[in-house]
Short mmCIF file of C-alpha atoms in Angstrom, two decimals:
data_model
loop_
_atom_site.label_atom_id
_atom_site.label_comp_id
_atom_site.label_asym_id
_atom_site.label_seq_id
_atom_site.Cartn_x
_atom_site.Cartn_y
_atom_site.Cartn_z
CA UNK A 1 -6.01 -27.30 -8.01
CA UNK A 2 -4.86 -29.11 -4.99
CA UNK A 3 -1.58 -27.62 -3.49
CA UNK A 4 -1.18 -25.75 -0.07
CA UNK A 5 0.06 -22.10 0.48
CA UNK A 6 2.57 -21.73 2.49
CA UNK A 7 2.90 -18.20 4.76
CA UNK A 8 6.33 -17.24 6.09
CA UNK A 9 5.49 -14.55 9.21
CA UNK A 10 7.22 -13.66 12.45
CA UNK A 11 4.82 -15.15 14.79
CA UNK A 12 2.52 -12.43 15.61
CA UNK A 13 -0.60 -11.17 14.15
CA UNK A 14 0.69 -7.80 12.45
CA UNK A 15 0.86 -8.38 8.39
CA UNK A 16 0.27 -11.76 8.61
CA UNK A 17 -3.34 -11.76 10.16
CA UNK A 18 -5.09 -10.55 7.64
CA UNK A 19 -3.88 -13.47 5.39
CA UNK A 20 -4.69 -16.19 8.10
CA UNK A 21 -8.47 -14.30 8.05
CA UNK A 22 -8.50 -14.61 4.46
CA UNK A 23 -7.50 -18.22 4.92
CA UNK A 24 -9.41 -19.19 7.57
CA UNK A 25 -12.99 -17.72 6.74
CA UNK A 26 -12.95 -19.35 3.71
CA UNK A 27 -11.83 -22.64 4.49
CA UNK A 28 -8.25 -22.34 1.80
CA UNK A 29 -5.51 -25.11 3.17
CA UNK A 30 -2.37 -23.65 4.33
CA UNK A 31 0.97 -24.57 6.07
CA UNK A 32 2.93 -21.70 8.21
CA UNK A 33 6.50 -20.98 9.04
CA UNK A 34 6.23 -18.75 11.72
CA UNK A 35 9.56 -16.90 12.29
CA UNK A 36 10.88 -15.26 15.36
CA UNK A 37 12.35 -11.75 15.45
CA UNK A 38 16.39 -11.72 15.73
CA UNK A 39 18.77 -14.59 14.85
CA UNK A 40 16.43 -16.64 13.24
CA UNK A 41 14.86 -13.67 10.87
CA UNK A 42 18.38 -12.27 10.27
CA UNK A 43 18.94 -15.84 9.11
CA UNK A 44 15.99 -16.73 7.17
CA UNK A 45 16.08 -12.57 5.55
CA UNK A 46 20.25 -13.44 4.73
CA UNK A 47 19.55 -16.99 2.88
CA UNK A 48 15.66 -15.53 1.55
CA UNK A 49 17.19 -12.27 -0.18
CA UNK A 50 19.96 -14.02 -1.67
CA UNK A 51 17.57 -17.60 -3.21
CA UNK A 52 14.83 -15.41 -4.01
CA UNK A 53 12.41 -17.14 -0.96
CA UNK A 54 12.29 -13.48 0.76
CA UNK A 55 12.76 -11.64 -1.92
CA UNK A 56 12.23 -8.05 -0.63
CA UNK A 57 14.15 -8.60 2.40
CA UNK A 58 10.60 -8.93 4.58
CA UNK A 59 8.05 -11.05 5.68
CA UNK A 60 5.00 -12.19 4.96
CA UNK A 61 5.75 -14.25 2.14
CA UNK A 62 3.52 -16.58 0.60
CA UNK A 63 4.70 -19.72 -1.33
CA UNK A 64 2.33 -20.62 -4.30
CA UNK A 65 3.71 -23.35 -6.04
CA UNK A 66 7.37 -21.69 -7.30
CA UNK A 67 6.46 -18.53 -6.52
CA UNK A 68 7.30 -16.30 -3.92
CA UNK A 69 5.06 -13.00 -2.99
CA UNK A 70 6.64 -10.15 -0.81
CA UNK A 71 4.01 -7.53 0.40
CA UNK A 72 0.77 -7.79 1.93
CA UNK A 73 -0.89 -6.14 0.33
CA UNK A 74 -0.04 -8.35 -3.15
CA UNK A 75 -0.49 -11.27 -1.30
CA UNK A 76 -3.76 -10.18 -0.18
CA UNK A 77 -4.70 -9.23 -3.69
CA UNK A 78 -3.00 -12.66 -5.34
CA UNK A 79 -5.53 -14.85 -3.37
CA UNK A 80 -8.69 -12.46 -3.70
CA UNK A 81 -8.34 -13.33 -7.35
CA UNK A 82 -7.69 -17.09 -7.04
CA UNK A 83 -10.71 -17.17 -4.55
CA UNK A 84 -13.38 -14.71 -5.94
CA UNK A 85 -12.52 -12.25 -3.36
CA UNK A 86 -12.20 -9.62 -5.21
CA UNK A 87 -15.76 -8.21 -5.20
CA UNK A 88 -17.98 -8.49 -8.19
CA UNK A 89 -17.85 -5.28 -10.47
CA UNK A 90 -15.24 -2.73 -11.37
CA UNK A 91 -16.82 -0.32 -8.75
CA UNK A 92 -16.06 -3.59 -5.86
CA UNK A 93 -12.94 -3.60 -7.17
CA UNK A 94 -12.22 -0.06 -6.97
CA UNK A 95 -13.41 -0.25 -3.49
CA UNK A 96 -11.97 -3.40 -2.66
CA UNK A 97 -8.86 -1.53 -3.28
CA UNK A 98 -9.41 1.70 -1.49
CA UNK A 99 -10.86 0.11 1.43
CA UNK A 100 -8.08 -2.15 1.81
CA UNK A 101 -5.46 0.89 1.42
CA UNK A 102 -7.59 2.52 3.96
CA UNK A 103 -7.11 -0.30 6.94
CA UNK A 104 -3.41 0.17 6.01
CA UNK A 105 -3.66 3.76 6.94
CA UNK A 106 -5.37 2.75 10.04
CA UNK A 107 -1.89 0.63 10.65
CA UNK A 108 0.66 3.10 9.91
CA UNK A 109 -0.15 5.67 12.78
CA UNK A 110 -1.00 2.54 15.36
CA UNK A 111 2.43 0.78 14.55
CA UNK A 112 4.56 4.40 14.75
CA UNK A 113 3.08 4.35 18.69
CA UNK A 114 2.91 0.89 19.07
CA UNK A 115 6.67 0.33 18.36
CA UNK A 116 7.94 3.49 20.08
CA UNK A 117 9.15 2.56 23.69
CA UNK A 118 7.53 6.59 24.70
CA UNK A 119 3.86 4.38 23.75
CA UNK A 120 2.38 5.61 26.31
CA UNK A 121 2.92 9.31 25.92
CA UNK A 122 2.28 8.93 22.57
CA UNK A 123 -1.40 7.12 23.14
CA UNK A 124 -3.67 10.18 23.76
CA UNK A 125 -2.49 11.57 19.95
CA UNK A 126 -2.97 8.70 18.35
CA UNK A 127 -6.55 8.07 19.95
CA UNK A 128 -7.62 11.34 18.61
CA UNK A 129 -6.13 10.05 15.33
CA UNK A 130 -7.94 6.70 15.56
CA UNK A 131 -11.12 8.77 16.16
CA UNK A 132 -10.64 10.52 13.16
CA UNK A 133 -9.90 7.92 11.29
CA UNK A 134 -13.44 5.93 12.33
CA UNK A 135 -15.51 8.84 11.88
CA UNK A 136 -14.63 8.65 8.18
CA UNK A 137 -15.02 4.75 8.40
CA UNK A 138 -18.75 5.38 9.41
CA UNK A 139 -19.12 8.08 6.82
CA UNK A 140 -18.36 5.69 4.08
CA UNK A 141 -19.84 2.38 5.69
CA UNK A 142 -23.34 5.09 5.98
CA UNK A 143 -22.84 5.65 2.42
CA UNK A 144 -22.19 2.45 1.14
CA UNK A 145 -25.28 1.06 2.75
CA UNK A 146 -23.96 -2.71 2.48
CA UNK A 147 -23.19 -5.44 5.26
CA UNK A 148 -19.26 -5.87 4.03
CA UNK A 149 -16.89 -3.14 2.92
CA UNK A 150 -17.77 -2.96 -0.94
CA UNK A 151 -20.63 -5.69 -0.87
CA UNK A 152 -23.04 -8.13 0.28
CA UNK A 153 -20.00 -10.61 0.96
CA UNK A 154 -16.46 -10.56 2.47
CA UNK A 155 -13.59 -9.51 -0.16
CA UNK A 156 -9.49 -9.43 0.80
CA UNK A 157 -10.14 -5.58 2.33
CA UNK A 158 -12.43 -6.76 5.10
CA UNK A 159 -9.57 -9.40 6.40
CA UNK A 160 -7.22 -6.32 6.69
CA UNK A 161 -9.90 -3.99 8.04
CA UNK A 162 -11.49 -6.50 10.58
CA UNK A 163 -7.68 -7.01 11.92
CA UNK A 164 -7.00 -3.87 12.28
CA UNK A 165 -10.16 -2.73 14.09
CA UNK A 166 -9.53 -5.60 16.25
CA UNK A 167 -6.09 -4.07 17.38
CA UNK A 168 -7.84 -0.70 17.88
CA UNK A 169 -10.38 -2.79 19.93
CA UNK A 170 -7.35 -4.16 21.99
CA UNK A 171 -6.10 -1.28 22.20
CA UNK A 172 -9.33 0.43 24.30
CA UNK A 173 -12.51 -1.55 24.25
CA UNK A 174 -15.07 1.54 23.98
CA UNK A 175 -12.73 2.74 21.11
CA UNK A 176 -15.08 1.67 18.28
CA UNK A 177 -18.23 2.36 20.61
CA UNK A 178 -19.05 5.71 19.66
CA UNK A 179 -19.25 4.56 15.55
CA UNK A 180 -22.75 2.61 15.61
CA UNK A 181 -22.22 1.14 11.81
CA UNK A 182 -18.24 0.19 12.68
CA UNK A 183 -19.26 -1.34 15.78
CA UNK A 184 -21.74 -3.76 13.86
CA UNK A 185 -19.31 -4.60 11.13
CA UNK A 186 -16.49 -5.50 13.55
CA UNK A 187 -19.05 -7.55 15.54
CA UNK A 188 -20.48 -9.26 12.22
CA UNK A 189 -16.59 -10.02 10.77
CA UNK A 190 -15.75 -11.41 14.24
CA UNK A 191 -18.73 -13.62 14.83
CA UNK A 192 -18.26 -15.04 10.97
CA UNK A 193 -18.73 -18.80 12.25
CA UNK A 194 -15.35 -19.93 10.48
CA UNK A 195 -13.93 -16.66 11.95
CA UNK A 196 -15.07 -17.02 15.41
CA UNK A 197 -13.82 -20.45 15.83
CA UNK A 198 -10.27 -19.08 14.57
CA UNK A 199 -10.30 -16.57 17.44
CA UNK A 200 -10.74 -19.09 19.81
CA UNK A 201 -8.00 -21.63 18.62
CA UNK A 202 -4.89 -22.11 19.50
CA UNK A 203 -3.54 -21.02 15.56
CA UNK A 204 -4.43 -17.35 16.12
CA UNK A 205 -0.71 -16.02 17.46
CA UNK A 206 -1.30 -14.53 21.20
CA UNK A 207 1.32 -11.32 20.36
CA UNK A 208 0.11 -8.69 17.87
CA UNK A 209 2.94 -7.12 17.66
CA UNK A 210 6.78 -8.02 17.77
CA UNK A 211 6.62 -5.91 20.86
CA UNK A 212 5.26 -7.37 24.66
CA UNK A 213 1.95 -4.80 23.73
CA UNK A 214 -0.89 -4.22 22.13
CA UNK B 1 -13.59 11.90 -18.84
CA UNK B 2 -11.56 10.97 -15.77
CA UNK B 3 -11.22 13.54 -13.56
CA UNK B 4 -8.06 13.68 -11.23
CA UNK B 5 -8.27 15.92 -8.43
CA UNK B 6 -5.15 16.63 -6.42
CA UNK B 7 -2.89 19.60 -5.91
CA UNK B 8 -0.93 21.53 -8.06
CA UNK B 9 2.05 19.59 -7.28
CA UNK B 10 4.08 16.29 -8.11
CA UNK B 11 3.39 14.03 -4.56
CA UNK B 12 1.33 11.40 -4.97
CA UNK B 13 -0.33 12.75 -7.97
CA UNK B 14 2.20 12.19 -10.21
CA UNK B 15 2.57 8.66 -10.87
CA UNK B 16 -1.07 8.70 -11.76
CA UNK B 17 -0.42 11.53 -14.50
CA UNK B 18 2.70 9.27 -15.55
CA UNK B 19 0.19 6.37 -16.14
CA UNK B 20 -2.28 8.25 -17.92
CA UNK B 21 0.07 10.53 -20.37
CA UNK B 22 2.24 7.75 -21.60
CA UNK B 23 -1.38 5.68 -22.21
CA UNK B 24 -2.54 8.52 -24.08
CA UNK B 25 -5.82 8.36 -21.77
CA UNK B 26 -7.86 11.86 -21.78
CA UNK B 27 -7.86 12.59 -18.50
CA UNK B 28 -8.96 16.39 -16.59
CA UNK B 29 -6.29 17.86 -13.71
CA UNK B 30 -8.93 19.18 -11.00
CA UNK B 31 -6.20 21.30 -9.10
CA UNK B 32 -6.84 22.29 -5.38
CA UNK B 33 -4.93 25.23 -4.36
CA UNK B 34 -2.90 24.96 -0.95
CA UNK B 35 -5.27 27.88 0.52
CA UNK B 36 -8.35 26.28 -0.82
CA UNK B 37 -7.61 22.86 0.66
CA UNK B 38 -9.60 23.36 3.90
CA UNK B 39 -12.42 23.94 2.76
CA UNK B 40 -12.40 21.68 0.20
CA UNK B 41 -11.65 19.26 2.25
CA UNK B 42 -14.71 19.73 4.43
CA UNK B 43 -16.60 19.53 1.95
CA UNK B 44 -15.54 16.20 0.09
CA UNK B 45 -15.68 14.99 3.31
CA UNK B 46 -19.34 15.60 4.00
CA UNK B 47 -20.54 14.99 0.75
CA UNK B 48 -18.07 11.91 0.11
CA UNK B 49 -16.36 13.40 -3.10
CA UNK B 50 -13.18 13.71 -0.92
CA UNK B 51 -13.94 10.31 0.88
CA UNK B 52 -11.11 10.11 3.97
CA UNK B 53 -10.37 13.38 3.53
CA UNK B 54 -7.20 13.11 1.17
CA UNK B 55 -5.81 13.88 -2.12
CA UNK B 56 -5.59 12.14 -5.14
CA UNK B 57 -9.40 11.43 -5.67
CA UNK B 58 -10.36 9.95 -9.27
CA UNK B 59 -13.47 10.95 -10.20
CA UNK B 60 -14.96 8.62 -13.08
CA UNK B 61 -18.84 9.14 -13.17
CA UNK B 62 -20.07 8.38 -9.88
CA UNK B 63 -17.44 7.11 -8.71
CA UNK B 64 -14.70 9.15 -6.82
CA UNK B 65 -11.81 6.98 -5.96
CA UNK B 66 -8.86 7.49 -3.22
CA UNK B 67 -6.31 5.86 -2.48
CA UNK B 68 -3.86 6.13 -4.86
CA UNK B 69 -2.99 2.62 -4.91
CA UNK B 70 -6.76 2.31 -5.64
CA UNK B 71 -6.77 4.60 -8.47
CA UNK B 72 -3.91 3.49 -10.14
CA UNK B 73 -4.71 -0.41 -9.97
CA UNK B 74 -8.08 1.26 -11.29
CA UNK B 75 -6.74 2.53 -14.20
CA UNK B 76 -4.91 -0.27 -14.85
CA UNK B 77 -7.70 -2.60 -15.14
CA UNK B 78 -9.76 -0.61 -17.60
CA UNK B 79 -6.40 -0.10 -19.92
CA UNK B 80 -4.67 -3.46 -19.92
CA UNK B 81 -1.73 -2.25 -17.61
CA UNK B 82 -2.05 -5.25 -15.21
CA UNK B 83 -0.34 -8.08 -16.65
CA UNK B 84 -1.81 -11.02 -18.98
CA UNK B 85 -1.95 -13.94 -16.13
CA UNK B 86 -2.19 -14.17 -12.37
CA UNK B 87 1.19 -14.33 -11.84
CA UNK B 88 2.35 -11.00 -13.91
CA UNK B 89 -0.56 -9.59 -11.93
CA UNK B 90 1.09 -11.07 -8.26
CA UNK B 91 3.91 -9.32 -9.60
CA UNK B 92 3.02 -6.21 -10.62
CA UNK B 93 1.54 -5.71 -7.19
CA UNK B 94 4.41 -6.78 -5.02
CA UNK B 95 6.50 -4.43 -7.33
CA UNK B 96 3.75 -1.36 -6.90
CA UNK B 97 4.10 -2.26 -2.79
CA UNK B 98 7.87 -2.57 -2.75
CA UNK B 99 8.17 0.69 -4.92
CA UNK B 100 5.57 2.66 -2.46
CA UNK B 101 7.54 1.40 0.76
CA UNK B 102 10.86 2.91 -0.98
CA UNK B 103 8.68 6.25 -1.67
CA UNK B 104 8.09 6.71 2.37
CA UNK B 105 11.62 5.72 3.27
CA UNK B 106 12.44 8.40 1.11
CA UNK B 107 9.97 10.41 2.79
CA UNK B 108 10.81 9.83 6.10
CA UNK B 109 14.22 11.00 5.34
CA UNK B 110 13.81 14.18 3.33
CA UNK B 111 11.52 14.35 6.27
CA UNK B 112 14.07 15.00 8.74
CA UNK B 113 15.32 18.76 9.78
CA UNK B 114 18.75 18.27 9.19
CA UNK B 115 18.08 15.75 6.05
CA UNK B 116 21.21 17.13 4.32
CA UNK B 117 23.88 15.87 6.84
CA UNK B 118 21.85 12.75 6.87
CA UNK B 119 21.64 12.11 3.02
CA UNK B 120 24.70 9.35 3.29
CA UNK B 121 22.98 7.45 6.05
CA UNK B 122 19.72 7.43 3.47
CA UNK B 123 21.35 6.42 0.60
CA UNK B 124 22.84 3.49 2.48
CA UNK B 125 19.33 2.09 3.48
CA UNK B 126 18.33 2.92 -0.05
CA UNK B 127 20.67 0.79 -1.53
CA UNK B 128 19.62 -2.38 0.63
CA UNK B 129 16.45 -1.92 -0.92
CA UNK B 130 17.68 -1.16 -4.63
CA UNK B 131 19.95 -4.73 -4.45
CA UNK B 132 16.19 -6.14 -3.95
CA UNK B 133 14.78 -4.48 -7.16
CA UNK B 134 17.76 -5.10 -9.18
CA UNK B 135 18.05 -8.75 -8.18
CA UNK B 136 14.28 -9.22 -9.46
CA UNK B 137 15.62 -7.85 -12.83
CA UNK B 138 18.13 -9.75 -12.84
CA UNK B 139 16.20 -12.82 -12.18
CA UNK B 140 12.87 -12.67 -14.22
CA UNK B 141 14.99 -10.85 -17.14
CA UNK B 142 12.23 -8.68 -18.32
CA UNK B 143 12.32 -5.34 -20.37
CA UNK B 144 9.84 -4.21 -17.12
CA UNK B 145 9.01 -5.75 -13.99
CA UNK B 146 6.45 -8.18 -14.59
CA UNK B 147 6.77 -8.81 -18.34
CA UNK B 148 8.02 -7.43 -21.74
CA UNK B 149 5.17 -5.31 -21.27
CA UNK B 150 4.38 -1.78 -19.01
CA UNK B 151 2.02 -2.07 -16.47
CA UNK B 152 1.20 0.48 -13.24
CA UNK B 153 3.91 -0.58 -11.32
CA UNK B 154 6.20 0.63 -13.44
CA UNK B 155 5.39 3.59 -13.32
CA UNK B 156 5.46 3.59 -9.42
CA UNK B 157 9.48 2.44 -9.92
CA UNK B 158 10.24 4.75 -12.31
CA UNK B 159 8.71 7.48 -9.87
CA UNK B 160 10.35 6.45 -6.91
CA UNK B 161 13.71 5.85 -9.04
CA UNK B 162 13.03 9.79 -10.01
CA UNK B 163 12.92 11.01 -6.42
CA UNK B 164 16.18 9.41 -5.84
CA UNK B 165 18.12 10.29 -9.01
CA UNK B 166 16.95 13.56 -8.07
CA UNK B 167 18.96 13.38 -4.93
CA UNK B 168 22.10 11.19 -6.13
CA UNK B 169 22.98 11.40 -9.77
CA UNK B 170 25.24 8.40 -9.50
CA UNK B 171 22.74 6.23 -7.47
CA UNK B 172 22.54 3.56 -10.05
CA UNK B 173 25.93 3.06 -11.58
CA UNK B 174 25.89 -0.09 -8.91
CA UNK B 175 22.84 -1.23 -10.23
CA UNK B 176 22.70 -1.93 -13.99
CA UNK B 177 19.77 -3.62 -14.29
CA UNK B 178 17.77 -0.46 -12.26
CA UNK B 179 19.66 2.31 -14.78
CA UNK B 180 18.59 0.03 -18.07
CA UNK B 181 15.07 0.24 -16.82
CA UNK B 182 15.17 3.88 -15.75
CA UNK B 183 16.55 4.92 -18.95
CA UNK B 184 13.81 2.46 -20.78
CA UNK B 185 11.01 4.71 -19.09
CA UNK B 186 12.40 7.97 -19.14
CA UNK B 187 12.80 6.88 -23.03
CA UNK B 188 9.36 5.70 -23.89
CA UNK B 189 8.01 8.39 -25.79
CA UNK B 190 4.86 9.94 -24.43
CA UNK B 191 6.51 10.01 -20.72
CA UNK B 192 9.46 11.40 -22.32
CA UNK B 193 7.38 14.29 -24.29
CA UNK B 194 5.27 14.45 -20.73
CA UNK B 195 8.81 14.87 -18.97
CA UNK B 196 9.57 17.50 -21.20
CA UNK B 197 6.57 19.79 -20.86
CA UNK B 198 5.79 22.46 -18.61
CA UNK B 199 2.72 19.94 -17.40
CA UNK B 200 5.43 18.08 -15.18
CA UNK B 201 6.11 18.32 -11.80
CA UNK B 202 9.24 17.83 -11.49
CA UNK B 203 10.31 18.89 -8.00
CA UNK B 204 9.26 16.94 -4.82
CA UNK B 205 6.83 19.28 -2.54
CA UNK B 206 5.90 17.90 0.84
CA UNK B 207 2.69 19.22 2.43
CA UNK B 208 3.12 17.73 5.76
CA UNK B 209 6.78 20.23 5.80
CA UNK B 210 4.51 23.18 5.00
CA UNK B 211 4.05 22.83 1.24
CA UNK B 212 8.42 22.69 1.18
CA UNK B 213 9.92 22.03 -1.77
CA UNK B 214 12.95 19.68 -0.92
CA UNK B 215 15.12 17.02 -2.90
#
C-alpha cells in the first residue's frame, strides 16, 4: 500500500512525538503540517471542526487516505495495527495497552507543572511524583523481565514511554538515575540506530512544549 | 472468571461493569473498601496484583490488568466489541479517547470547591465538546459510533453522557443526534435491567475529594 500519512501537530514534541518515534524507528513515510499555537491553530481548529479535518477540535491528527484520526492515543493504536506494532499475543496487547496508558499518566502531572507559569514552585511536588511514578516503572520492567515494554521488540507504548522519559530526562538529568532497569531501557530506545539518527536531525522539533520550557 | 477489582463505587469502574452486563459476560466484583485501600494497595504493589498502584485491576488468570483503557480495549477484543475493520477500530478508539477527555473535564469541574456557582461556565465548555460528538453522528450516520454495531466506546459515551445528564437534565435537547444515542443505550436491554438494579452505581463518588459524593 503506497500512500503517505500525513500528521497535523503544533510544532513541538508533546502528543506528536510519540507518532514521529513510531514513524521514524520503523522507517513508515510521512508528510507533516506543523501548526503554530494562536492565529494559525484558531484557524486551522475553526475550518478543521467544521470539514471534519480536526474533528475533535485538537491536534494531532493523522490523515490516512480519507480519514481523519483525533487522539493520540488512537492514532498510536491505528498504526500499531497497520505495522505489527501491536505486540504478539493477547497478554502484549493487554500490556501494550496498559503500558501505553501508563506513559500518559506520566504526562498528565508533568504537563499540569509544565504549563503553570508558578513551574517552578510547583517542581519539587512533581519530582516526588515522578519518583513515584518510576519506582513502579522498575517494579513492572523487573517483573516483566523483557528488553521492550511487553516484549522482545518495540510496540506503539514504547514510542509514548521513551518520549516521555525523555522529557523527565530534560527535565533533571539524574532523574531516571536512581531506577537501574529504566535507565537501560531509555538508553536502549534512544540509541535504536533509526532513533538515534532522528534525535540528531533537524526533523525532531527543538520545543517540547508550547511553552519556552522543558 | 474475570475478576474486577475496584471499589465499591461507580468511578472508573463502571463503564467496565456497563461493558460486561449488557455482554452478558460472567464476570466477579472484587470490592476494596475505602479503609482497606492502603493496605491493599501496598500489597498489589509489591506483589504486582495492583501493578501502579491503582484501581480498576482485571484479573483474568495470570494476568491482572490496569488501566482501564487497557481493560476495557481487553475485553473488547476477546468479545467482538471492537469493530469489524481497521477503520471501525480507528474509530472506536478516537471515540473511547474523546469520551475519556470529556470524563476529566467533567472532573476537573465537579472538582472545584465552589463547583455549583461554576456549573454554567462547565456546561459551556461541555457543549464545545458535545457539537464535536454530535457532528460525528451526524456525519458517519450510525446507530453507534463506529458502526450499526456496539463496541467499548460506547459504552465510555454513554458513561460520560450519564455524568452529565446527571448534572443538566436538558443538556441534550441541542444535540439530537447525542439524545437518540443516549436513549438507544439506556434502552438496550441488559444495560437497561443493569440500570435498574440495586448492582448500579449510580451516583458519581470522587476519591481524590475524600470519597465525596457530588453531581
Amino acid at each position: 500500500m503506497s500512500h503517505e500519512y500525513q500528521l497535523t501537530y503544533f510544532n513541538i514534541r508533546g502528543l506528536g512525538e510519540p507518532i514521529r518515534l513510531l514513524f521514524e524507528d520503523n522507517g513508515i513515510k510521512y508528510k507533516e503540517q506543523r501548526v503554530e499555537a494562536g492565529e494559525q491553530w484558531q484557524k486551522v481548529k475553526e475550518e478543521g471542526v467544521s470539514s471534519g479535518k480536526v474533528p475533535f477540535g485538537q491536534m494531532p491528527v493523522l490523515q490516512d487516505g480519507s480519514m481523519y484520526l483525533a487522539q493520540s492515543g488512537a492514532i498510536l493504536r491505528h498504526l500499531a495495527r497497520k505495522h505489527n506494532l501491536y505486540g504478539d499475543s493477547e497478554e502484549e496487547r493487554a500490556l501494550a495497552d496498559m503500558m501505553n496508558d501508563f506513559a500518559n499518566d506520566l504526562r498528565t502531572p508533568y504537563v499540569r507543572m509544565i504549563y503553570n507559569d508558578s513551574w517552578k514552585e510547583m517542581l519539587p511536588e512533581y519530582l516526588e511524583t515522578a519518583k513515584k511514578q518510576l519506582e513502579l516503572l522498575e517494579k513492572y520492567l523487573n517483573r516483566r523481565g523483557k528488553p521492550y515494554v511487553v516484549g522482545d521488540k518495540p510496540c506503539f507504548a514504547d514510542y509514548n514511554l521513551l518520549a516521555m522519559l525523555d522529557c523527565m530526562h530534560r527535565l533533571k538529568e539524574d532523574l531516571l538515575d536512581p531506577f537501574e532497569l529504566v535507565n537501560k531501557y531509555y538508553g536502549r530506545m534512544k540509541q535504536r540506530p533509526p532513533l538515534a539518527a532522528y534525535f540528531q536531525s533537524n526533523r525532531i522539533p527543538q520545543k517540547i512544549n508550547n511553552v519556552p520550557r522543558g | 472468571m474475570y475478576q474486577l477489582e475496584y471499589f465499591p463505587i461507580r468511578g472508573l469502574g463502571e463503564v467496565i461493569r456497563f461493558l460486561l452486563e449488557d455482554n452478558n459476560i460472567p464476570y466477579e466484583n472484587k470490592f476494596v473498601q475505602k479503609d482497606e485501600w492502603s493496605q491493599a494497595k501496598k500489597h498489589g504493589v509489591e506483589s504486582g496484583q495492583i501493578p501502579f498502584g491503582q484501581l480498576p485491576v482485571l484479573k483474568d488468570g495470570n494476568l491482572n490488568l490496569a488501566q482501564g483503557g487497557a481493560i476495557i480495549r481487553y475485553l473488547a477484543r476477546k468479545h467482538a466489541l471492537y469493530g469489524e475493520n481497521m477503520e471501525e477500530q480507528a474509530i472506536a478508539d478516537m471515540l473511547y479517547e474523546a469520551a475519556r477527555d470529556l470524563r476529566y473535564e467533567y472532573f476537573r469541574y465537579i472538582f472545584q470547591d465552589n463547583w455549583e456557582d461554576q456549573k454554567e461556565a462547565f456546561l459551556l465548555k461541555a457543549k464545545v465538546s458535545l457539537a464535536c460528538f454530535e457532528k460525528h453522528f451526524q456525519r458517519k450516520r450510525t446507530k453507534y459510533v463506529a458502526s450499526e454495531n456496539i463496541c467499548f466506546a460506547d459504552y465510555n459515551l454513554f458513561d460520560v453522557l450519564d455524568h452529565l445528564h446527571r448534572l443538566e437534565k436538558s443538556l441534550f435537547v441541542e444535540f439530537p443526534h447525542l439524545n437518540q444515542f443516549y436513549e438507544t443505550m439506556k434502552n438496550r436491554p441488559r444495560l437497561a435491567a443493569y440500570l435498574a438494579s440495586d448492582r448500579h452505581f449510580a451516583q458519581p463518588v470522587f476519591i481524590p475529594l475524600g470519597w465525596t459524593a457530588r453531581g
